[in-house]
Amino acid sequence: MSLKSGIYSARSYLTILIGFLLGFAIVLWVERQMPARVETTDGIVLSKSFPPLPQQRELTFDEAVWARIAWQYFVNNTQANGLVNGEAGKPWLSLWSTGSYLLATISAQQLAIIPDAEFDDRIASALDALAALPLKPDGLPAAFYQAETLDALPSADQNAGSAIDMGRLLMPLQILLWRYPQHAAAVSQLLSRWQLASLLQSSGPQGASLPLNRWVIRTDDPRGSYGYRLYAGSVLRLINASAGLAVSQPPDGLKLVEIDGYAVPDEGLRTPWGKQPSLISLPYLLTGLEQGFDARSGEITWRIMQIVQNRTGTPSDTDQINNDYAEQVPDFAGALPGSQPLPIQNLNDDASGLTGRALTSTRSAFAWYALFRNRWSEALRKTMLPMIAPGKGWKAGFNADGSVNAAIDADTNAMVLESLSYIAHGQLLCLGCLAAPLPVKQPQQQGVITK
């Protein structure tokens, strides 16, 4: 048999072999483009370049106006039962968005946007509504509710109540317990109704050295990353005696990815090709605004800021990496009264969602502006001025392609209020603040100075 005829006879095998080699070459090329991933058990400590935290100061006139614009969202979207829509004009809410509302109300009271009487009325009404929520069989609230009737709404996973989302809701409840004793009894009664120990999902004993069930996050939880675990764990660790051990035990160790010379937690988005590198800043920013940084959360936030700051304005800024993502529309939203069905984009199935949902968000811009005040954060905040929707609140921000994400929601406007409250009064959860009462407030313009 000649060489030519032999090759012809083996053409199908050669085709398979060539295809395999091409595929292998593509995988190698992709891996070389990805940042190096490393595992570490070492602690994360503050770098020498970590800046001093900004001093508290009174708000400028413009900042006071921005805070009132954000609060208008909650005025417009408050239901008769005392809770607030998760998105403007759409009667649904979640545990996360309800936590945002309570934190926004606390911030508005501290900034003297609302009087104490309205604050007490809103908090009391919200706590009563939360106490009336129908619970799942495990004794916990569902992930989503119809905002008008407080009926639990279906989701892709009927057990989709998220420990992370519950941690978000527990944060303002903890603040109310410590700083607003007039609501402590109602908060305690509410917490006694929920079976919070059920949040520590069983994964089986971890061995004789750790004879307890570790805190397990569902694999499909969009907020199951290290940053969100760190954010929620500070509150969830107070559930019972073993919760502190359970929630502080990382399921797979802390994995870091090196981006532009900075090692940050590997929190890439899931795609059909595996995890793609991305930065998730939101939980670290919330930690700073609400709890105050520790060395670990502060250093991670500082590293993320330097990466984002260095990439601002470069061609790869939106194409390869981003630090904030739009919330996915709940899969029932299109069925709500007055809504049109919406296509639901699942990041696990469609890689195009990586850039389609990335954005330069209003909420993060204000948080950077509050926590690390430099020329970059000031410039980033200025780019958000077109996001003002008069009489409605703040829009979400800019999409990766430069278009406006016109969604107006509770989370964005709450974070604007939290950021401005941080500038004037510091973190929301503050033991030392109990020793000194808040400054005496004037009816309209307390905490405001003109430029």
Coordinates of C-alpha atoms in Angstrom, one line a residue, residues 50-58 63 288-289 292-293 298 301-302 305 366-374 377 419-427:
F50 CA -3.1 51.5 52.2
P51 CA -4.4 55.1 52.6
P52 CA -5.7 56.7 55.8
L53 CA -9.5 56.4 56.0
P54 CA -11.3 59.7 55.4
Q55 CA -12.4 61.8 58.3
Q56 CA -16.1 62.4 58.8
R57 CA -17.4 65.7 57.5
E58 CA -20.7 67.5 56.8
E63 CA -24.5 65.8 48.4
G288 CA -16.8 49.1 54.7
L289 CA -20.0 51.3 54.7
G292 CA -16.2 49.1 58.9
F293 CA -13.2 47.5 57.4
G298 CA -9.9 46.7 53.7
T301 CA -11.0 46.4 48.7
W302 CA -7.9 48.6 48.3
M305 CA -9.7 49.7 43.7
F366 CA -20.8 56.5 45.4
A367 CA -19.2 53.8 47.7
W368 CA -15.7 54.4 46.2
Y369 CA -16.3 58.1 46.6
A370 CA -17.2 57.7 50.3
L371 CA -14.6 55.1 51.3
F372 CA -11.5 56.2 49.3
R373 CA -11.6 59.9 48.4
N374 CA -9.2 60.7 45.6
S377 CA -13.3 58.3 42.9
S419 CA -22.4 56.1 51.1
L420 CA -23.5 59.7 52.0
S421 CA -24.3 58.7 55.5
Y422 CA -20.8 57.2 55.8
I423 CA -19.3 60.5 54.8
A424 CA -21.2 62.4 57.5
H425 CA -21.4 59.8 60.3
G426 CA -19.2 56.9 59.5
Q427 CA -20.1 53.2 59.4

